[in-house]
Short mmCIF file of C-alpha atoms and ligand atoms in Angstrom, two decimals:
data_model
loop_
_atom_site.label_atom_id
_atom_site.label_comp_id
_atom_site.label_asym_id
_atom_site.label_seq_id
_atom_site.Cartn_x
_atom_site.Cartn_y
_atom_site.Cartn_z
CA MET A 10 4.64 10.93 20.92
CA THR A 11 2.29 8.53 18.69
CA PHE A 12 2.73 9.05 15.27
CA TRP A 13 1.26 5.88 13.79
CA PRO A 14 -2.18 4.28 15.17
CA TYR A 15 -2.17 1.44 12.57
CA PRO A 16 -1.19 -1.81 12.75
CA ARG A 17 2.84 -2.35 12.91
CA VAL A 18 3.52 -5.60 10.81
CA ILE A 19 1.72 -4.40 7.04
CA ALA A 20 1.26 -7.14 4.86
CA HIS A 21 2.42 -6.38 1.84
CA ARG A 22 -0.20 -6.79 -1.65
CA GLY A 23 -2.73 -8.46 0.42
CA GLY A 24 -1.18 -11.64 1.64
CA GLY A 25 2.77 -11.27 0.91
CA GLN A 26 3.73 -14.22 -0.83
CA PHE A 27 1.32 -16.44 -0.07
CA ALA A 28 -1.53 -15.69 -2.53
CA PRO A 29 -1.81 -14.26 -6.06
CA GLU A 30 -0.84 -10.13 -5.07
CA ASN A 31 -3.79 -7.60 -4.99
CA THR A 32 -6.66 -9.80 -5.19
CA LEU A 33 -9.33 -10.61 -3.11
CA SER A 34 -8.12 -14.27 -1.29
CA ALA A 35 -4.71 -12.14 -0.88
CA ILE A 36 -6.28 -9.68 1.49
CA ARG A 37 -8.15 -13.30 3.57
CA LYS A 38 -5.01 -15.20 3.44
CA GLY A 39 -3.67 -11.93 5.48
CA HIS A 40 -6.49 -11.73 8.46
CA SER A 41 -6.24 -15.19 8.22
CA LEU A 42 -2.14 -15.49 8.82
CA GLY A 43 -3.82 -12.83 12.53
CA PHE A 44 -3.00 -9.58 9.97
CA HIS A 45 -5.22 -6.34 10.83
CA GLY A 46 -3.87 -4.84 8.19
CA VAL A 47 -2.74 -4.43 4.91
CA GLU A 48 -1.03 -2.28 1.43
CA PHE A 49 -2.58 -3.13 -1.97
CA ASP A 50 -2.00 -0.57 -4.96
CA VAL A 51 -4.93 0.45 -7.11
CA MET A 52 -4.99 2.17 -11.00
CA LEU A 53 -7.63 3.23 -12.83
CA SER A 54 -9.23 1.36 -15.80
CA GLN A 55 -9.43 2.83 -18.67
CA ASP A 56 -12.93 4.35 -17.80
CA GLY A 57 -11.66 5.69 -14.62
CA VAL A 58 -12.28 2.98 -11.92
CA PRO A 59 -9.72 2.18 -9.04
CA VAL A 60 -8.47 -1.60 -9.44
CA LEU A 61 -6.25 -3.65 -7.34
CA ILE A 62 -2.93 -4.15 -9.57
CA HIS A 63 0.27 -3.68 -9.25
CA ASP A 64 2.04 -3.10 -13.02
CA GLU A 65 0.87 -0.91 -15.54
CA THR A 66 0.71 -3.82 -17.79
CA LEU A 67 -1.84 -7.12 -17.32
CA GLU A 68 0.48 -9.89 -18.27
CA ARG A 69 2.87 -10.53 -15.14
CA THR A 70 -0.19 -11.20 -12.73
CA THR A 71 -3.39 -11.71 -15.34
CA ASN A 72 -4.40 -13.67 -17.91
CA GLY A 73 -5.42 -10.41 -20.28
CA HIS A 74 -2.92 -8.21 -22.32
CA GLY A 75 -1.85 -4.73 -22.91
CA ARG A 76 -2.31 -1.80 -20.08
CA VAL A 77 -4.66 -1.58 -17.77
CA ALA A 78 -4.97 2.30 -18.88
CA ASP A 79 -6.25 0.87 -22.31
CA THR A 80 -8.40 -1.40 -20.49
CA PRO A 81 -12.52 -0.99 -19.62
CA MET A 82 -13.50 -2.61 -16.36
CA ARG A 83 -16.15 -4.15 -18.25
CA LEU A 84 -12.47 -6.46 -20.00
CA LEU A 85 -11.26 -6.36 -16.73
CA ALA A 86 -13.42 -8.43 -15.51
CA GLU A 87 -13.31 -10.69 -17.19
CA LEU A 88 -9.71 -11.91 -16.37
CA ASN A 89 -7.83 -14.09 -14.20
CA ALA A 90 -5.55 -13.08 -11.90
CA GLY A 91 -5.02 -16.11 -9.66
CA SER A 92 -3.68 -18.37 -12.18
CA TRP A 93 -0.54 -16.92 -12.59
CA PHE A 94 0.31 -18.29 -8.49
CA SER A 95 -1.45 -21.12 -8.44
CA SER A 96 -4.46 -22.97 -10.11
CA ALA A 97 -6.11 -23.22 -6.78
CA PHE A 98 -6.47 -19.66 -7.89
CA ALA A 99 -8.00 -19.46 -11.26
CA HIS A 100 -11.49 -17.81 -10.62
CA GLU A 101 -9.34 -15.12 -8.99
CA PRO A 102 -10.55 -11.89 -10.43
CA VAL A 103 -8.92 -8.75 -10.77
CA PRO A 104 -10.60 -6.74 -7.70
CA THR A 105 -12.63 -3.18 -7.86
CA LEU A 106 -11.61 -0.66 -4.76
CA GLU A 107 -15.15 -1.04 -3.57
CA ALA A 108 -14.66 -4.82 -3.78
CA ALA A 109 -11.16 -4.87 -1.52
CA ALA A 110 -13.16 -1.95 1.08
CA ASN A 111 -15.92 -4.13 0.99
CA LEU A 112 -14.20 -7.40 2.41
CA CYS A 113 -11.97 -5.44 4.32
CA ALA A 114 -14.94 -3.72 6.02
CA ALA A 115 -16.65 -7.56 6.94
CA LEU A 116 -13.28 -8.58 8.23
CA GLY A 117 -12.09 -5.52 10.84
CA VAL A 118 -8.66 -5.19 7.97
CA TRP A 119 -7.29 -1.75 7.46
CA ALA A 120 -6.18 -0.87 4.96
CA ASN A 121 -2.77 1.09 3.17
CA VAL A 122 -4.52 1.68 -0.39
CA GLU A 123 -1.53 2.72 -2.33
CA ILE A 124 -2.42 4.57 -5.37
CA LYS A 125 -0.38 3.73 -7.85
CA PRO A 126 -1.12 6.05 -11.66
CA ALA A 127 -0.21 4.43 -14.77
CA SER A 128 2.07 7.05 -16.26
CA GLY A 129 -0.10 10.00 -17.16
CA HIS A 130 -3.04 9.77 -15.30
CA GLU A 131 -1.44 10.48 -11.99
CA VAL A 132 -4.11 13.13 -11.27
CA ASP A 133 -6.68 11.12 -12.01
CA THR A 134 -5.78 8.43 -10.26
CA GLY A 135 -5.25 10.27 -6.95
CA ARG A 136 -8.22 12.30 -7.12
CA LEU A 137 -10.71 9.12 -8.12
CA GLY A 138 -8.89 7.38 -5.81
CA ALA A 139 -9.38 8.83 -3.44
CA LEU A 140 -12.78 10.32 -3.73
CA LEU A 141 -13.95 6.47 -3.59
CA ALA A 142 -12.56 5.72 -0.27
CA GLN A 143 -14.08 8.49 1.18
CA ARG A 144 -17.05 7.38 -0.11
CA LEU A 145 -16.46 3.33 0.94
CA TRP A 146 -14.43 4.19 3.94
CA CYS A 147 -17.69 6.98 5.36
CA GLY A 148 -18.48 6.07 8.96
CA ALA A 149 -15.34 3.31 8.96
CA PRO A 150 -14.10 3.47 13.14
CA ARG A 151 -10.73 3.81 11.25
CA PRO A 152 -9.99 5.24 7.70
CA PRO A 153 -7.15 4.30 4.99
CA LEU A 154 -3.74 5.26 4.65
CA LEU A 155 -3.07 6.78 0.73
CA SER A 156 0.12 6.21 -0.63
CA SER A 157 2.08 7.00 -3.52
CA PHE A 158 5.05 7.47 -4.98
CA GLN A 159 3.52 10.07 -7.28
CA PRO A 160 3.42 13.11 -5.15
CA ALA A 161 0.83 14.84 -7.85
CA ALA A 162 -1.28 11.53 -7.07
CA LEU A 163 -1.24 12.92 -3.19
CA ASP A 164 -1.92 16.07 -4.59
CA ALA A 165 -4.76 16.02 -6.20
CA ALA A 166 -6.00 13.24 -3.34
CA ARG A 167 -5.38 15.36 -0.83
CA HIS A 168 -7.59 18.29 -3.19
CA ALA A 169 -10.39 15.69 -3.29
CA ALA A 170 -10.22 14.34 -0.27
CA PRO A 171 -8.70 16.00 2.75
CA GLU A 172 -9.89 14.84 5.67
CA LEU A 173 -7.78 10.99 4.65
CA PRO A 174 -3.94 10.50 5.98
CA ARG A 175 -1.52 10.66 3.73
CA GLY A 176 2.22 8.84 2.91
CA LEU A 177 4.67 9.86 0.50
CA LEU A 178 6.38 6.70 -0.81
CA ILE A 179 9.57 7.30 -2.05
CA ASP A 180 13.34 4.35 -2.44
CA ASN A 181 15.63 7.29 -0.73
CA LEU A 182 15.65 9.99 1.20
CA PRO A 183 15.80 12.89 -1.40
CA PRO A 184 17.29 15.98 0.18
CA ASP A 185 13.33 18.08 0.31
CA TRP A 186 11.56 15.57 2.39
CA ARG A 187 10.31 17.78 5.00
CA MET A 188 8.83 20.24 2.47
CA GLN A 189 6.81 16.97 0.31
CA LEU A 190 5.71 15.29 3.48
CA GLN A 191 4.63 19.58 4.45
CA ALA A 192 3.48 20.40 1.02
CA LEU A 193 1.29 17.34 0.59
CA GLU A 194 0.16 17.54 4.52
CA CYS A 195 1.29 14.30 5.32
CA VAL A 196 1.62 11.71 8.42
CA SER A 197 4.22 9.52 7.09
CA LEU A 198 7.33 8.60 4.44
CA HIS A 199 6.99 5.23 3.41
CA CYS A 200 11.09 4.44 2.33
CA ASN A 201 12.69 1.72 1.24
CA ALA A 202 14.24 -0.27 4.30
CA LYS A 203 17.70 -0.39 2.46
CA HIS A 204 18.23 2.96 2.82
CA ILE A 205 16.75 3.72 6.28
CA THR A 206 18.79 4.29 9.44
CA ALA A 207 18.83 5.27 12.55
CA ASP A 208 19.76 8.65 11.89
CA ILE A 209 16.89 8.57 9.25
CA VAL A 210 14.11 6.84 11.50
CA ARG A 211 15.29 10.02 14.51
CA ASP A 212 15.19 12.92 11.91
CA VAL A 213 11.53 11.57 10.27
CA HIS A 214 9.98 11.77 13.70
CA ASN A 215 11.95 14.68 14.80
CA ALA A 216 10.07 16.76 11.77
CA GLY A 217 6.47 15.07 13.44
CA TYR A 218 5.96 12.20 10.51
CA ALA A 219 5.67 7.91 10.94
CA ILE A 220 8.19 6.05 8.72
CA ALA A 221 7.39 2.95 7.61
CA ALA A 222 9.33 0.35 5.86
CA TRP A 223 9.57 -1.13 2.40
CA THR A 224 10.09 -4.23 2.13
CA VAL A 225 10.46 -6.44 4.66
CA ASN A 226 11.11 -9.57 4.34
CA ASP A 227 13.97 -11.28 6.51
CA ALA A 228 13.67 -10.81 10.46
CA ALA A 229 16.63 -9.29 11.41
CA THR A 230 15.98 -6.72 8.91
CA ALA A 231 12.47 -6.24 10.66
CA ARG A 232 14.29 -6.09 15.08
CA ARG A 233 16.92 -3.65 13.22
CA MET A 234 13.98 -1.55 11.95
CA PHE A 235 11.59 -1.94 15.32
CA ALA A 236 15.04 -0.85 17.25
CA TRP A 237 15.85 2.06 15.33
CA ASN A 238 11.40 2.68 15.95
CA VAL A 239 11.03 3.01 12.87
CA ASP A 240 6.90 2.08 12.58
CA ALA A 241 5.49 -0.53 10.63
CA ILE A 242 7.05 -2.45 8.18
CA PHE A 243 5.12 -4.07 5.30
CA THR A 244 6.25 -7.36 4.79
CA ASP A 245 5.63 -10.60 3.01
CA ARG A 246 6.94 -13.06 4.33
CA LEU A 247 3.57 -13.49 7.00
CA ASP A 248 4.96 -16.82 7.95
CA ILE A 249 8.24 -15.53 9.20
CA ILE A 250 7.55 -11.76 10.78
CA SER A 251 4.32 -12.03 12.07
CA PRO A 252 1.50 -9.63 12.78
CA ASP A 253 3.29 -9.10 16.42
CA PHE A 254 6.31 -9.59 15.75
CA ALA A 255 7.26 -5.67 16.58
CA ALA A 256 5.04 -6.02 20.30
CA GLY A 257 7.52 -9.98 20.88
CA LEU A 258 10.23 -7.39 20.71
CA VAL A 259 9.72 -5.31 24.13
O1 G3P B 16 3.79 0.43 -0.14
C1 G3P B 16 4.64 -0.07 0.15
C2 G3P B 16 5.31 -1.12 -1.30
O2 G3P B 16 4.64 -1.50 -2.24
C3 G3P B 16 5.89 -0.27 -2.51
O3 G3P B 16 6.24 -0.51 -3.85
O4 G3P B 16 6.14 -1.82 -6.08
O5 G3P B 16 5.68 -3.35 -3.83
O6 G3P B 16 3.66 -1.24 -4.86
P1 G3P B 16 5.45 -1.53 -4.77
MG1 MG B 17 3.27 -1.62 -2.91
#
């Protein structure tokens, strides 16, 4: 039985270690290294525009200050999201989800859109992220998989765009994982690789769901995950874990 019709090795935050995270250059980098699947994080600007960024605050990955949720899109659009990584990326903007979706379509790259709400904005981020994804990927051959650590965001996404597949992100397996996956009508569980065991993979599959592992940055762990039949892994190490790593093991 196939649980996972998506790429099995996914470039984390677009280009892993090889470009500033969650930027258009990162997605281009992942694609240029042969990756057909990328993951990126999506949060709302103050005025409700879904943008690619990981942290709730701007300091680590941009030249801005303060909270993403307090910053209107007009100001986010002026920021530089690449200089922290290297001067070669000095003109890298904070991308909108729309720009990222357009780029994925142009490159033929599948996306796992991680809904990453600022705290207190779970429902709006899930709803607006899903509605926009629904519009942007309308008619696309492969819709994105929406994932989140926040059940409230996934529930809002489920109401807004029920047809888009959903994955629940967790660190360690909670005792009620079956109930959560069922209630949110998810297709997959995305678990910290540190906490995955062969038994967990078997149990998740037996319950009818896919399991993906984040974030796998060494070949030995990648081999172990695939030996246990984990469906997909997220990686920053696009140099040592190739897009067809899983296929090479069989
Ligand atoms: O979606 C997998 C992974 O990205 C989850 O953790 O913190 O890197 O977004 P994080
Ligand atoms: Mg993420």
